[in-house]
CSV table of N, CA and C in Angstrom, one decimal:
chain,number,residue,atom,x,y,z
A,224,UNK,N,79.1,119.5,104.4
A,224,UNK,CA,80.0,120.1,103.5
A,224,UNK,C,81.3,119.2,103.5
A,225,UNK,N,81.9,119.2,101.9
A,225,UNK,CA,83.4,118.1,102.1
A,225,UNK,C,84.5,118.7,102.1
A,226,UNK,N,85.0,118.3,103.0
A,226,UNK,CA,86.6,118.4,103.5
A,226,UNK,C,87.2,119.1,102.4
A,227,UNK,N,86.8,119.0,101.3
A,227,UNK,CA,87.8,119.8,100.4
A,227,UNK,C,87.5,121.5,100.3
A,228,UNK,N,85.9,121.3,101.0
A,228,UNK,CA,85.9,122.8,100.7
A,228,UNK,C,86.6,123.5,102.1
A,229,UNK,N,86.6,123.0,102.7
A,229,UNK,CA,87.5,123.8,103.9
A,229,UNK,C,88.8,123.3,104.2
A,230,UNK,N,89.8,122.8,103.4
A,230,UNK,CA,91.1,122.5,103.3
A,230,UNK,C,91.6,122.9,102.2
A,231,UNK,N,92.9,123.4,102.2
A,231,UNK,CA,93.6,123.4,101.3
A,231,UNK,C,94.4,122.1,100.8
A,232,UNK,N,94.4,122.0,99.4
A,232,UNK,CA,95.3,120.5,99.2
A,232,UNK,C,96.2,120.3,100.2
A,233,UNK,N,96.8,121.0,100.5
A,233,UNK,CA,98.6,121.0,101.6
A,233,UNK,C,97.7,120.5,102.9
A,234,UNK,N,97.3,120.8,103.0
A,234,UNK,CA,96.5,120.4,104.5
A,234,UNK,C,95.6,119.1,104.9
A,235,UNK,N,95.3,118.5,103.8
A,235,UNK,CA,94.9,117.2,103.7
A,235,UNK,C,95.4,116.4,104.1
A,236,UNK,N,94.9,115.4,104.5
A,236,UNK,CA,95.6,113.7,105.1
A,236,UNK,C,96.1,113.5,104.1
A,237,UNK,N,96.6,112.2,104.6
A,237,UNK,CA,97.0,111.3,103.2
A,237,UNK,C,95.4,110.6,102.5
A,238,UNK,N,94.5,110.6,103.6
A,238,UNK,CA,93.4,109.5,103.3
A,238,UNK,C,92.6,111.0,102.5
A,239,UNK,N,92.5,111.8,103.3
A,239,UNK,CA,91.5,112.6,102.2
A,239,UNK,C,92.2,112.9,100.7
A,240,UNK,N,93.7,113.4,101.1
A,240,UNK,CA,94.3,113.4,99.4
A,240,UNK,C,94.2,112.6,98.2
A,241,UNK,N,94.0,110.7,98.7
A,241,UNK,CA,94.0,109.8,98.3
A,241,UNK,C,92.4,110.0,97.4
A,242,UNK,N,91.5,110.1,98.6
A,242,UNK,CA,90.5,110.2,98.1
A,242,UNK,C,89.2,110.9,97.1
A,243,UNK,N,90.3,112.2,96.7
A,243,UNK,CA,90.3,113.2,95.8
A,243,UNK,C,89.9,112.3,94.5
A,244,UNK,N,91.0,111.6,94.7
A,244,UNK,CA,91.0,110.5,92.8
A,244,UNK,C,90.2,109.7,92.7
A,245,UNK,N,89.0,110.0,91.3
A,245,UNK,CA,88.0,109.7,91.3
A,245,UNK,C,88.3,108.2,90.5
A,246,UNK,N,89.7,107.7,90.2
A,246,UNK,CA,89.6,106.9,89.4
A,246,UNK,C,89.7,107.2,88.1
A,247,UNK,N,89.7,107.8,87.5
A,247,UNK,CA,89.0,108.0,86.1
A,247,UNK,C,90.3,107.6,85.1
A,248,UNK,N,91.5,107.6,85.7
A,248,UNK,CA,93.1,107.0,84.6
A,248,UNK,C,93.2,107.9,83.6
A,249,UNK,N,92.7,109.1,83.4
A,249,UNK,CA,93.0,109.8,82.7
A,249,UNK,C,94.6,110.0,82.6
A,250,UNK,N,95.0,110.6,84.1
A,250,UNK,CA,96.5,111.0,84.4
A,250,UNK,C,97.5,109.8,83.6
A,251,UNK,N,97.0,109.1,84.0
A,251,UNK,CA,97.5,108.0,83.4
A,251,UNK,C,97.5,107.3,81.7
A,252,UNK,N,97.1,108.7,80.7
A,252,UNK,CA,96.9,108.8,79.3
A,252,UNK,C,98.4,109.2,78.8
A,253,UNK,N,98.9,108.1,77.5
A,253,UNK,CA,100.1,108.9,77.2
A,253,UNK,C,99.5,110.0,76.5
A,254,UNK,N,100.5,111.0,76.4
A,254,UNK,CA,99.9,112.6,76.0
A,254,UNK,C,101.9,112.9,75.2
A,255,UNK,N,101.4,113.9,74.5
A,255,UNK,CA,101.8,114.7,73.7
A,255,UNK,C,102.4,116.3,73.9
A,256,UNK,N,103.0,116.7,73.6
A,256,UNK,CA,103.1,118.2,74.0
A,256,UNK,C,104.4,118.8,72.9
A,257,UNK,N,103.1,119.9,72.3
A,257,UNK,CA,103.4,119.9,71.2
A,257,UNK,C,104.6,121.4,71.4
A,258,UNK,N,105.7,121.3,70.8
A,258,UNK,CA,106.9,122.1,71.4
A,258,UNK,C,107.1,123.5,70.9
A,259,UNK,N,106.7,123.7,70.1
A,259,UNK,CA,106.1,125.3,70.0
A,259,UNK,C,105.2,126.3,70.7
A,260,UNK,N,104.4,125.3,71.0
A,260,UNK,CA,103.1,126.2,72.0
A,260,UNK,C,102.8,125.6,73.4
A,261,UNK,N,103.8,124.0,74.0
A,261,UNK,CA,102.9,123.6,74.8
A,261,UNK,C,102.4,123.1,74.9
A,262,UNK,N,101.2,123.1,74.1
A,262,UNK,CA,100.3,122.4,74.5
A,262,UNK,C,99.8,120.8,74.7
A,263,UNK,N,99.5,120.4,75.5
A,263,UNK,CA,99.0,118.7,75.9
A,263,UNK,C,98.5,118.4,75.0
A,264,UNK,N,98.3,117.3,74.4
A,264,UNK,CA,97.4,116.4,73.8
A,264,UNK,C,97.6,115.2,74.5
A,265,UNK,N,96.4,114.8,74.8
A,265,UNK,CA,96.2,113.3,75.0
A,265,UNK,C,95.8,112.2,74.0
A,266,UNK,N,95.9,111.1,74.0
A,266,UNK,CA,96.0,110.1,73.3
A,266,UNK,C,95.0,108.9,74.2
A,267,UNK,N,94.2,107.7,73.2
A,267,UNK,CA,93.5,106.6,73.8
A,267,UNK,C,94.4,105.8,74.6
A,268,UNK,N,95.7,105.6,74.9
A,268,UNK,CA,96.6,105.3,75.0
A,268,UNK,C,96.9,104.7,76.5
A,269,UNK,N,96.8,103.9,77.2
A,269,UNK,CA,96.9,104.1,78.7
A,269,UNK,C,98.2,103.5,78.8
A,270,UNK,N,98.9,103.2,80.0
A,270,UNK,CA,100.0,103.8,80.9
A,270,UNK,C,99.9,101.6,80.9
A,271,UNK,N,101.4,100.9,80.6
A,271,UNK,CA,101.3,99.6,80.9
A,271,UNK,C,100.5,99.1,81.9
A,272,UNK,N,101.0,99.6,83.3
A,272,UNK,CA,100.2,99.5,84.3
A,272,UNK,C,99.0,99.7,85.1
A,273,UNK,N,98.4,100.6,84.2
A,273,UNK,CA,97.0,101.0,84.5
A,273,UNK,C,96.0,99.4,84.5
A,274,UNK,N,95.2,99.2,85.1
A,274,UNK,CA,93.7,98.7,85.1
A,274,UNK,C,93.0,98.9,84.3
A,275,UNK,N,92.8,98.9,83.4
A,275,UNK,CA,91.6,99.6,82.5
A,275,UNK,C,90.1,99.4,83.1
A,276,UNK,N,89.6,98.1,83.4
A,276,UNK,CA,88.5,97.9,84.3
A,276,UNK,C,88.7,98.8,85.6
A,277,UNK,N,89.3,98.7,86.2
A,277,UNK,CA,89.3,99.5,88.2
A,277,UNK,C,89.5,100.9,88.0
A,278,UNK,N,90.4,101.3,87.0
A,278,UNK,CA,91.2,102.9,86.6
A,278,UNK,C,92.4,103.1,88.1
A,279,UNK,N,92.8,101.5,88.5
A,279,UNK,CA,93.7,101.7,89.4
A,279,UNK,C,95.1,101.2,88.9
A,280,UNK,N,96.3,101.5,89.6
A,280,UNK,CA,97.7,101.9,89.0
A,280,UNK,C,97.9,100.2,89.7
A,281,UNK,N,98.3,99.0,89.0
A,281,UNK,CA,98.9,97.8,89.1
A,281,UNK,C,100.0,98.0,90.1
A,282,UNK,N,101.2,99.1,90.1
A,282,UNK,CA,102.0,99.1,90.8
A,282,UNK,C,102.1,100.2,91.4
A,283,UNK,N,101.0,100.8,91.9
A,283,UNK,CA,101.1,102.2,93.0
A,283,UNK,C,102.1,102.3,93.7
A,284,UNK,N,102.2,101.6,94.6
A,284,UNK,CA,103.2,101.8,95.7
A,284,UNK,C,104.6,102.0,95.1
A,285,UNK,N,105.3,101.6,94.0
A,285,UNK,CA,106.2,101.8,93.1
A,285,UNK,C,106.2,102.0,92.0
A,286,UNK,N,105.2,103.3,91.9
A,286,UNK,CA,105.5,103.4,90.8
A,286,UNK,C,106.4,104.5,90.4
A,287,UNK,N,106.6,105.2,91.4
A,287,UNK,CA,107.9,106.4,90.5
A,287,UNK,C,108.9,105.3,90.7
A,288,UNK,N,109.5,104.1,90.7
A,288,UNK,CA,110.5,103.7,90.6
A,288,UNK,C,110.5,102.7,89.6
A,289,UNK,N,109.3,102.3,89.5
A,289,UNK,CA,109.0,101.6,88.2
A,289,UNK,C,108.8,102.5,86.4
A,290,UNK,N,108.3,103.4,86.8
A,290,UNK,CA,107.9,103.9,85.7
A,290,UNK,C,108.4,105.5,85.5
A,291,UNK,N,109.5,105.5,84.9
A,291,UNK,CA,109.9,107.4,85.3
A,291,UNK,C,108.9,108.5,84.8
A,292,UNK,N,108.6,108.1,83.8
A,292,UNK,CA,107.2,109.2,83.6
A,292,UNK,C,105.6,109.0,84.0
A,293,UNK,N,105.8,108.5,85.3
A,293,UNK,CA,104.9,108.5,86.1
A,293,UNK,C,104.4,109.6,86.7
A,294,UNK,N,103.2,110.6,86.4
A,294,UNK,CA,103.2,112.1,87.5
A,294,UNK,C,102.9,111.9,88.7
A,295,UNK,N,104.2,112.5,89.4
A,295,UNK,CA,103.3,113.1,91.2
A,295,UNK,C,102.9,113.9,91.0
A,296,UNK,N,101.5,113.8,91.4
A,296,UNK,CA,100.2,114.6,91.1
A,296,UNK,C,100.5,116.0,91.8
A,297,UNK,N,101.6,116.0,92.7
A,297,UNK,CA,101.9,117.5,93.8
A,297,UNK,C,102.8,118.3,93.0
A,298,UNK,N,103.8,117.5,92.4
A,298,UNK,CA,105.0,118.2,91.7
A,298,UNK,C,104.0,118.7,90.0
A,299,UNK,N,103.4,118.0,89.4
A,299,UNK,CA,102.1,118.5,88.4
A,299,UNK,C,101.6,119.9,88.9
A,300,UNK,N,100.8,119.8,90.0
A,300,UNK,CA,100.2,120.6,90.3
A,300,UNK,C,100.9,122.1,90.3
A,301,UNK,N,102.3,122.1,90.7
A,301,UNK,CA,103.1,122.8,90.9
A,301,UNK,C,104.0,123.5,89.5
A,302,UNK,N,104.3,122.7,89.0
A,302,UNK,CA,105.0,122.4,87.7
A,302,UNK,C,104.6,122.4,86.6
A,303,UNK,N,103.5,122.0,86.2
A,303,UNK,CA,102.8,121.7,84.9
A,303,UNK,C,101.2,120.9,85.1
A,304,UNK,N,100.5,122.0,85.3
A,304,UNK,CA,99.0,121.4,86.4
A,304,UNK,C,98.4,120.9,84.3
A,305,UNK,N,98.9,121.5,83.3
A,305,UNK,CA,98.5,121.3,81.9
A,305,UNK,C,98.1,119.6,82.1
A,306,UNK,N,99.4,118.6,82.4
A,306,UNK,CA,99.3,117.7,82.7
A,306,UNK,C,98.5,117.0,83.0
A,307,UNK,N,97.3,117.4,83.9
A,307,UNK,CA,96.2,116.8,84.1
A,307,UNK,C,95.2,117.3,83.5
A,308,UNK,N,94.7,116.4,83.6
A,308,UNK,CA,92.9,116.4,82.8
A,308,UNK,C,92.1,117.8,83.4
A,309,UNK,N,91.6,118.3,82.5
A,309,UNK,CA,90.8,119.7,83.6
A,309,UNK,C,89.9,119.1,84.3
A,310,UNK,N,89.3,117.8,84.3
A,310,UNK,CA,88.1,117.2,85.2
A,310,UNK,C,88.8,116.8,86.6
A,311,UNK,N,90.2,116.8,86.7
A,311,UNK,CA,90.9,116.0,87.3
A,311,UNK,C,90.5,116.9,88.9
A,312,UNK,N,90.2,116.3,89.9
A,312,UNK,CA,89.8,117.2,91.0
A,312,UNK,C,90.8,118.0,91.5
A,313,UNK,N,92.1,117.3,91.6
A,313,UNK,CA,93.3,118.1,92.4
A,313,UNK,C,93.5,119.3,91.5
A,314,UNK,N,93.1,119.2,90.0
A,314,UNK,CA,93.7,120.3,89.0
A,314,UNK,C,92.3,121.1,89.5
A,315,UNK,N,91.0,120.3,89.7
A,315,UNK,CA,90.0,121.9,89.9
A,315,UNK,C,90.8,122.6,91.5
A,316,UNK,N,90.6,121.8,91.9
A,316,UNK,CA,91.1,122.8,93.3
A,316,UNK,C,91.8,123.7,93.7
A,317,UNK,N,93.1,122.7,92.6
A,317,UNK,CA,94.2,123.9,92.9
A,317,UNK,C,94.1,125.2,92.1
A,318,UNK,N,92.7,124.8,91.0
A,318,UNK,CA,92.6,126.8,90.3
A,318,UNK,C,91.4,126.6,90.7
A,319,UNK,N,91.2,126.5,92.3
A,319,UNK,CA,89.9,127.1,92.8
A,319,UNK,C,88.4,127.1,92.4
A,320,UNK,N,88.3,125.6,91.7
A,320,UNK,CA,87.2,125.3,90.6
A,320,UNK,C,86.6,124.4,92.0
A,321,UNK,N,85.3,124.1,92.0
A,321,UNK,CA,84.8,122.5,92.5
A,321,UNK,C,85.1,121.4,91.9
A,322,UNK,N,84.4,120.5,92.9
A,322,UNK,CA,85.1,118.9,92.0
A,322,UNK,C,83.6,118.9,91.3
A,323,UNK,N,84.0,118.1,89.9
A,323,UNK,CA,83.2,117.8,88.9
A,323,UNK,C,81.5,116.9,89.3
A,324,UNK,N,80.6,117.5,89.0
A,324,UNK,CA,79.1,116.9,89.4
A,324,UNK,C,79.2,115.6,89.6
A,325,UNK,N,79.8,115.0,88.9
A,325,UNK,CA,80.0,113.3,89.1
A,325,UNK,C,81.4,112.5,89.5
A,326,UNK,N,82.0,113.3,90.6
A,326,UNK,CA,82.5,112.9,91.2
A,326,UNK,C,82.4,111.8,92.2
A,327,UNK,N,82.9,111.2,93.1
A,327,UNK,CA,82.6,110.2,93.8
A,327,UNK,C,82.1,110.6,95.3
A,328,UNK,N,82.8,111.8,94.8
A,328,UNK,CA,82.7,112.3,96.7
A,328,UNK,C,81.5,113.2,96.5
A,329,UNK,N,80.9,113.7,95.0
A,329,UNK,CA,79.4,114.3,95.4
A,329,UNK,C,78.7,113.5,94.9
A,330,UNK,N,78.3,111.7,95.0
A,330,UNK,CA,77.5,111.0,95.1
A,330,UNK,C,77.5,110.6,96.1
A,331,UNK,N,76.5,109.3,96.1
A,331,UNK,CA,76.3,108.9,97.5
A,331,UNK,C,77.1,107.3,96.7
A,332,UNK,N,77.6,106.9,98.5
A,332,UNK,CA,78.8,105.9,98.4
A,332,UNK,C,78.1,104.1,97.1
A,333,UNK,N,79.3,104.2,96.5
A,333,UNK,CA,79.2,103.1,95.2
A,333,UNK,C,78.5,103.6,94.0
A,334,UNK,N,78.1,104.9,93.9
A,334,UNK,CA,77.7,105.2,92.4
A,334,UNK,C,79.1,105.2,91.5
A,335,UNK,N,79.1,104.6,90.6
A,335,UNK,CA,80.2,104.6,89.6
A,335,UNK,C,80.2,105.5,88.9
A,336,UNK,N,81.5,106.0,87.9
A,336,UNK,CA,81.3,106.8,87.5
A,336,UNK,C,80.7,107.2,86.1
A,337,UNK,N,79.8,108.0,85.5
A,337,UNK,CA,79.6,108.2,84.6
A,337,UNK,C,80.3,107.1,83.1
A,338,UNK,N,79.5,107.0,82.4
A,338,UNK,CA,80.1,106.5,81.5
A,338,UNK,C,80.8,107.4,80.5
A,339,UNK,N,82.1,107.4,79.6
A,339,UNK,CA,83.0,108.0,79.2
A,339,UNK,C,84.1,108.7,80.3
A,340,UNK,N,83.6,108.4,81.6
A,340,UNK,CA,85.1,109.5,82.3
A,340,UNK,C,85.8,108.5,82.5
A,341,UNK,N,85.7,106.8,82.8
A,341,UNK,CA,86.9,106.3,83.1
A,341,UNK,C,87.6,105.9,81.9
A,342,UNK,N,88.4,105.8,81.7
A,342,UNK,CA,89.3,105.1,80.2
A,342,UNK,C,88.9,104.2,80.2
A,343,UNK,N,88.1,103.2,81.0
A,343,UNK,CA,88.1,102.1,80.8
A,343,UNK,C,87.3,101.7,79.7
A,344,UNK,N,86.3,102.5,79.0
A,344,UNK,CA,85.2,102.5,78.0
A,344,UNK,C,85.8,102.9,76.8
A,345,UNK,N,87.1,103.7,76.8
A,345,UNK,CA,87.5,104.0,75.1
A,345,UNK,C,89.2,103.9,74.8
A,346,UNK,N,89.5,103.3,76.2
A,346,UNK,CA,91.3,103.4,75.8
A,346,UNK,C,91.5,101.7,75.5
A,347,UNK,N,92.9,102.0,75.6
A,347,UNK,CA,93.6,100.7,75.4
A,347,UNK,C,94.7,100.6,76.2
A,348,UNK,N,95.5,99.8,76.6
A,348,UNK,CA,96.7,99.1,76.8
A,348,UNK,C,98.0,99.6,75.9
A,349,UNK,N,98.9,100.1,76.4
A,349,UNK,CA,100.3,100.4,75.8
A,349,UNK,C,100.8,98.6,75.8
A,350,UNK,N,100.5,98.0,76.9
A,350,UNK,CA,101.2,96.9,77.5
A,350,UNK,C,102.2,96.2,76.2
A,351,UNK,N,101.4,95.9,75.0
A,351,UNK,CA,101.9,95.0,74.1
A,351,UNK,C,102.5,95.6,72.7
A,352,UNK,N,102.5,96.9,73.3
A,352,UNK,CA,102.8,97.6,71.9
A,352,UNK,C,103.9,98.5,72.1
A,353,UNK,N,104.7,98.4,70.9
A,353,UNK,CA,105.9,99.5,70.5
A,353,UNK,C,105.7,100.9,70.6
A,354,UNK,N,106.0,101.6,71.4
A,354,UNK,CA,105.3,102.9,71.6
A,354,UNK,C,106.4,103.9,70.5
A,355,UNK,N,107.7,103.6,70.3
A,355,UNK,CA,108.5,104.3,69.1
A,355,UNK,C,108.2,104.4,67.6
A,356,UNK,N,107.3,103.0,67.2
A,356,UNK,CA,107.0,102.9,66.4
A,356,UNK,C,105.3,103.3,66.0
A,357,UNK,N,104.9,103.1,66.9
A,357,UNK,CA,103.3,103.4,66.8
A,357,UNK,C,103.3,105.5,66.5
A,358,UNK,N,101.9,105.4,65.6
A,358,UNK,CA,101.6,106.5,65.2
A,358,UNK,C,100.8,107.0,66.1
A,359,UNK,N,101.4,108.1,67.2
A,359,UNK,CA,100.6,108.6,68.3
A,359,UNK,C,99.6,109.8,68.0
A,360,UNK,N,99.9,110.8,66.7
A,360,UNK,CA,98.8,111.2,66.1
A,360,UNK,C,97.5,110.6,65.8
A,361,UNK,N,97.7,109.0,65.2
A,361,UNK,CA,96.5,108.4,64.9
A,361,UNK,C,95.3,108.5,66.1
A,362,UNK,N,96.1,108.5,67.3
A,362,UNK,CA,95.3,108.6,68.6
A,362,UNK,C,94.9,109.3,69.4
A,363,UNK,N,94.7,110.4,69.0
A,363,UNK,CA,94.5,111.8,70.2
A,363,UNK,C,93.0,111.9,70.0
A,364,UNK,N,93.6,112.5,71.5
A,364,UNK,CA,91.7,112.5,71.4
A,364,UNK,C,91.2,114.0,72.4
A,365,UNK,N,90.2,114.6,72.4
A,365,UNK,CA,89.6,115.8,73.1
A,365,UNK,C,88.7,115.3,74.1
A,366,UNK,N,88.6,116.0,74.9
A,366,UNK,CA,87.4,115.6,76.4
A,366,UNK,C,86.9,117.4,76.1
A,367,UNK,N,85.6,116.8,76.3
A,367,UNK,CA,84.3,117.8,75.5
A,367,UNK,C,83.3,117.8,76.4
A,368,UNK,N,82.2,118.4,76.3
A,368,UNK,CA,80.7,118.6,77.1
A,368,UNK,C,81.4,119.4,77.8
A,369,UNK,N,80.1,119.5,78.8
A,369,UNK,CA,80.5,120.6,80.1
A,369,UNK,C,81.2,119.8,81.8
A,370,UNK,N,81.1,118.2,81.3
A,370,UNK,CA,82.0,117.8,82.4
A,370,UNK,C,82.6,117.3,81.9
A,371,UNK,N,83.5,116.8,80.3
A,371,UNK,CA,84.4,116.5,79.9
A,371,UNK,C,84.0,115.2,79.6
A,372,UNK,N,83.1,114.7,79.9
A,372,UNK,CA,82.3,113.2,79.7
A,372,UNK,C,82.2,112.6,78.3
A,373,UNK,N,82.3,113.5,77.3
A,373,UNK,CA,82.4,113.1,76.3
A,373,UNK,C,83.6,113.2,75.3
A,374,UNK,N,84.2,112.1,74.9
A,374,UNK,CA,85.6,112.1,74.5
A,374,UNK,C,85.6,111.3,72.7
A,375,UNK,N,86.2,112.2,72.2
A,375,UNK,CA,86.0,112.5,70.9
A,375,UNK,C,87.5,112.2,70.0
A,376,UNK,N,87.7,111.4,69.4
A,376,UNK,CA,89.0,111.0,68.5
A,376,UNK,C,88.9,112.0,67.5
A,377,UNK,N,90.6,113.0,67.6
A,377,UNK,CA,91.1,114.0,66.9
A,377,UNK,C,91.0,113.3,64.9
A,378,UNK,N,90.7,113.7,64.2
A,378,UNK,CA,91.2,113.8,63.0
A,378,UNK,C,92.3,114.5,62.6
A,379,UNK,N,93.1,113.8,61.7
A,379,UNK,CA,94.1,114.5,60.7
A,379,UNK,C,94.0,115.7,60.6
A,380,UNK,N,92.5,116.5,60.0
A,380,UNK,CA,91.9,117.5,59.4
A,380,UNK,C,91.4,118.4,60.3
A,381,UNK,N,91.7,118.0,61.7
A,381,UNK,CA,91.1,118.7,63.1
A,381,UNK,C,91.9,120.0,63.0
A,382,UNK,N,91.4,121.3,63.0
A,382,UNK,CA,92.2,122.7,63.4
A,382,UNK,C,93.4,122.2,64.7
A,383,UNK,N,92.6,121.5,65.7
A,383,UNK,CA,93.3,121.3,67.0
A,383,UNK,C,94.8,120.5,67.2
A,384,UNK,N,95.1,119.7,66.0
A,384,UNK,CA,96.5,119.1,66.0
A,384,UNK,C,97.2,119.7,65.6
């Protein structure tokens, strides 16, 4: 049985907390929030510093100093869990869900992940582009199926914008 099911997030290491993150750079999606209702939208959009190949953060170690809208995934959890992806493991946990069937920690060690969960297969790079000027509508997008594996670009004409 894994450590997550008999710990509470607060009670984790740093190595098992670490370990939670499947990679997948979602957190790492610029997103939207629309001021009437709240609600997130996310966008193909990734974060300068993301990896897009690894789905690892270029400047981890600094990044709340580098990057102010960076989430701590604890202060999220606490604050605005919306923020994360519902596949996101710390967001299942902390509303008492399991972690997702194709997680890292319910395969056996080096299976990669599913194709469509990491951004690395449908996002892009903010790195080189005007993010004030760019049309962030053009980009949103929904995570669909029953493990969210399937990611779908919003239309104009979508009920959901």
């Amino acid at each position: 049985m894994g450590f997550w099911k008999n710990k509470k997030l607060e009670e984790m290491s740093m190595e098992e907390w670490e370990s939670l993150c499947d990679g997948c750079g979602r957190c790492c999606l610029v997103k939207m929030e629309e001021e009437e209702t709240s609600l997130i939208y996310y966008t193909r959009l990734a974060c300068e510093f993301l990896d897009l190949e690894s789905g690892e953060c270029r400047i981890y170690n600094e990044r709340f100093s580098n990057k102010t809208e960076c989430l701590a995934i604890r202060d999220c959890l606490k604050n605005n869990p919306d923020w994360l992806p519902v596949s996101c493991a710390y967001r299942c946990l902390n509303e008492g869900r399991d972690l997702p069937s194709w997680h890292p920690l319910m395969q056996a060690p080096g299976v990669r992940l599913p194709r469509g969960i990491g951004v690395g297969d449908w996002a892009f790079s903010v790195r080189d582009m005007d993010l004030y000027s760019l049309d962030l509508e053009a980009h949103l997008i929904s995570f669909e199926g029953v493990d969210g594996s399937e990611v779908r670009l919003l239309e104009e004409d979508d009920d959901e914008i």
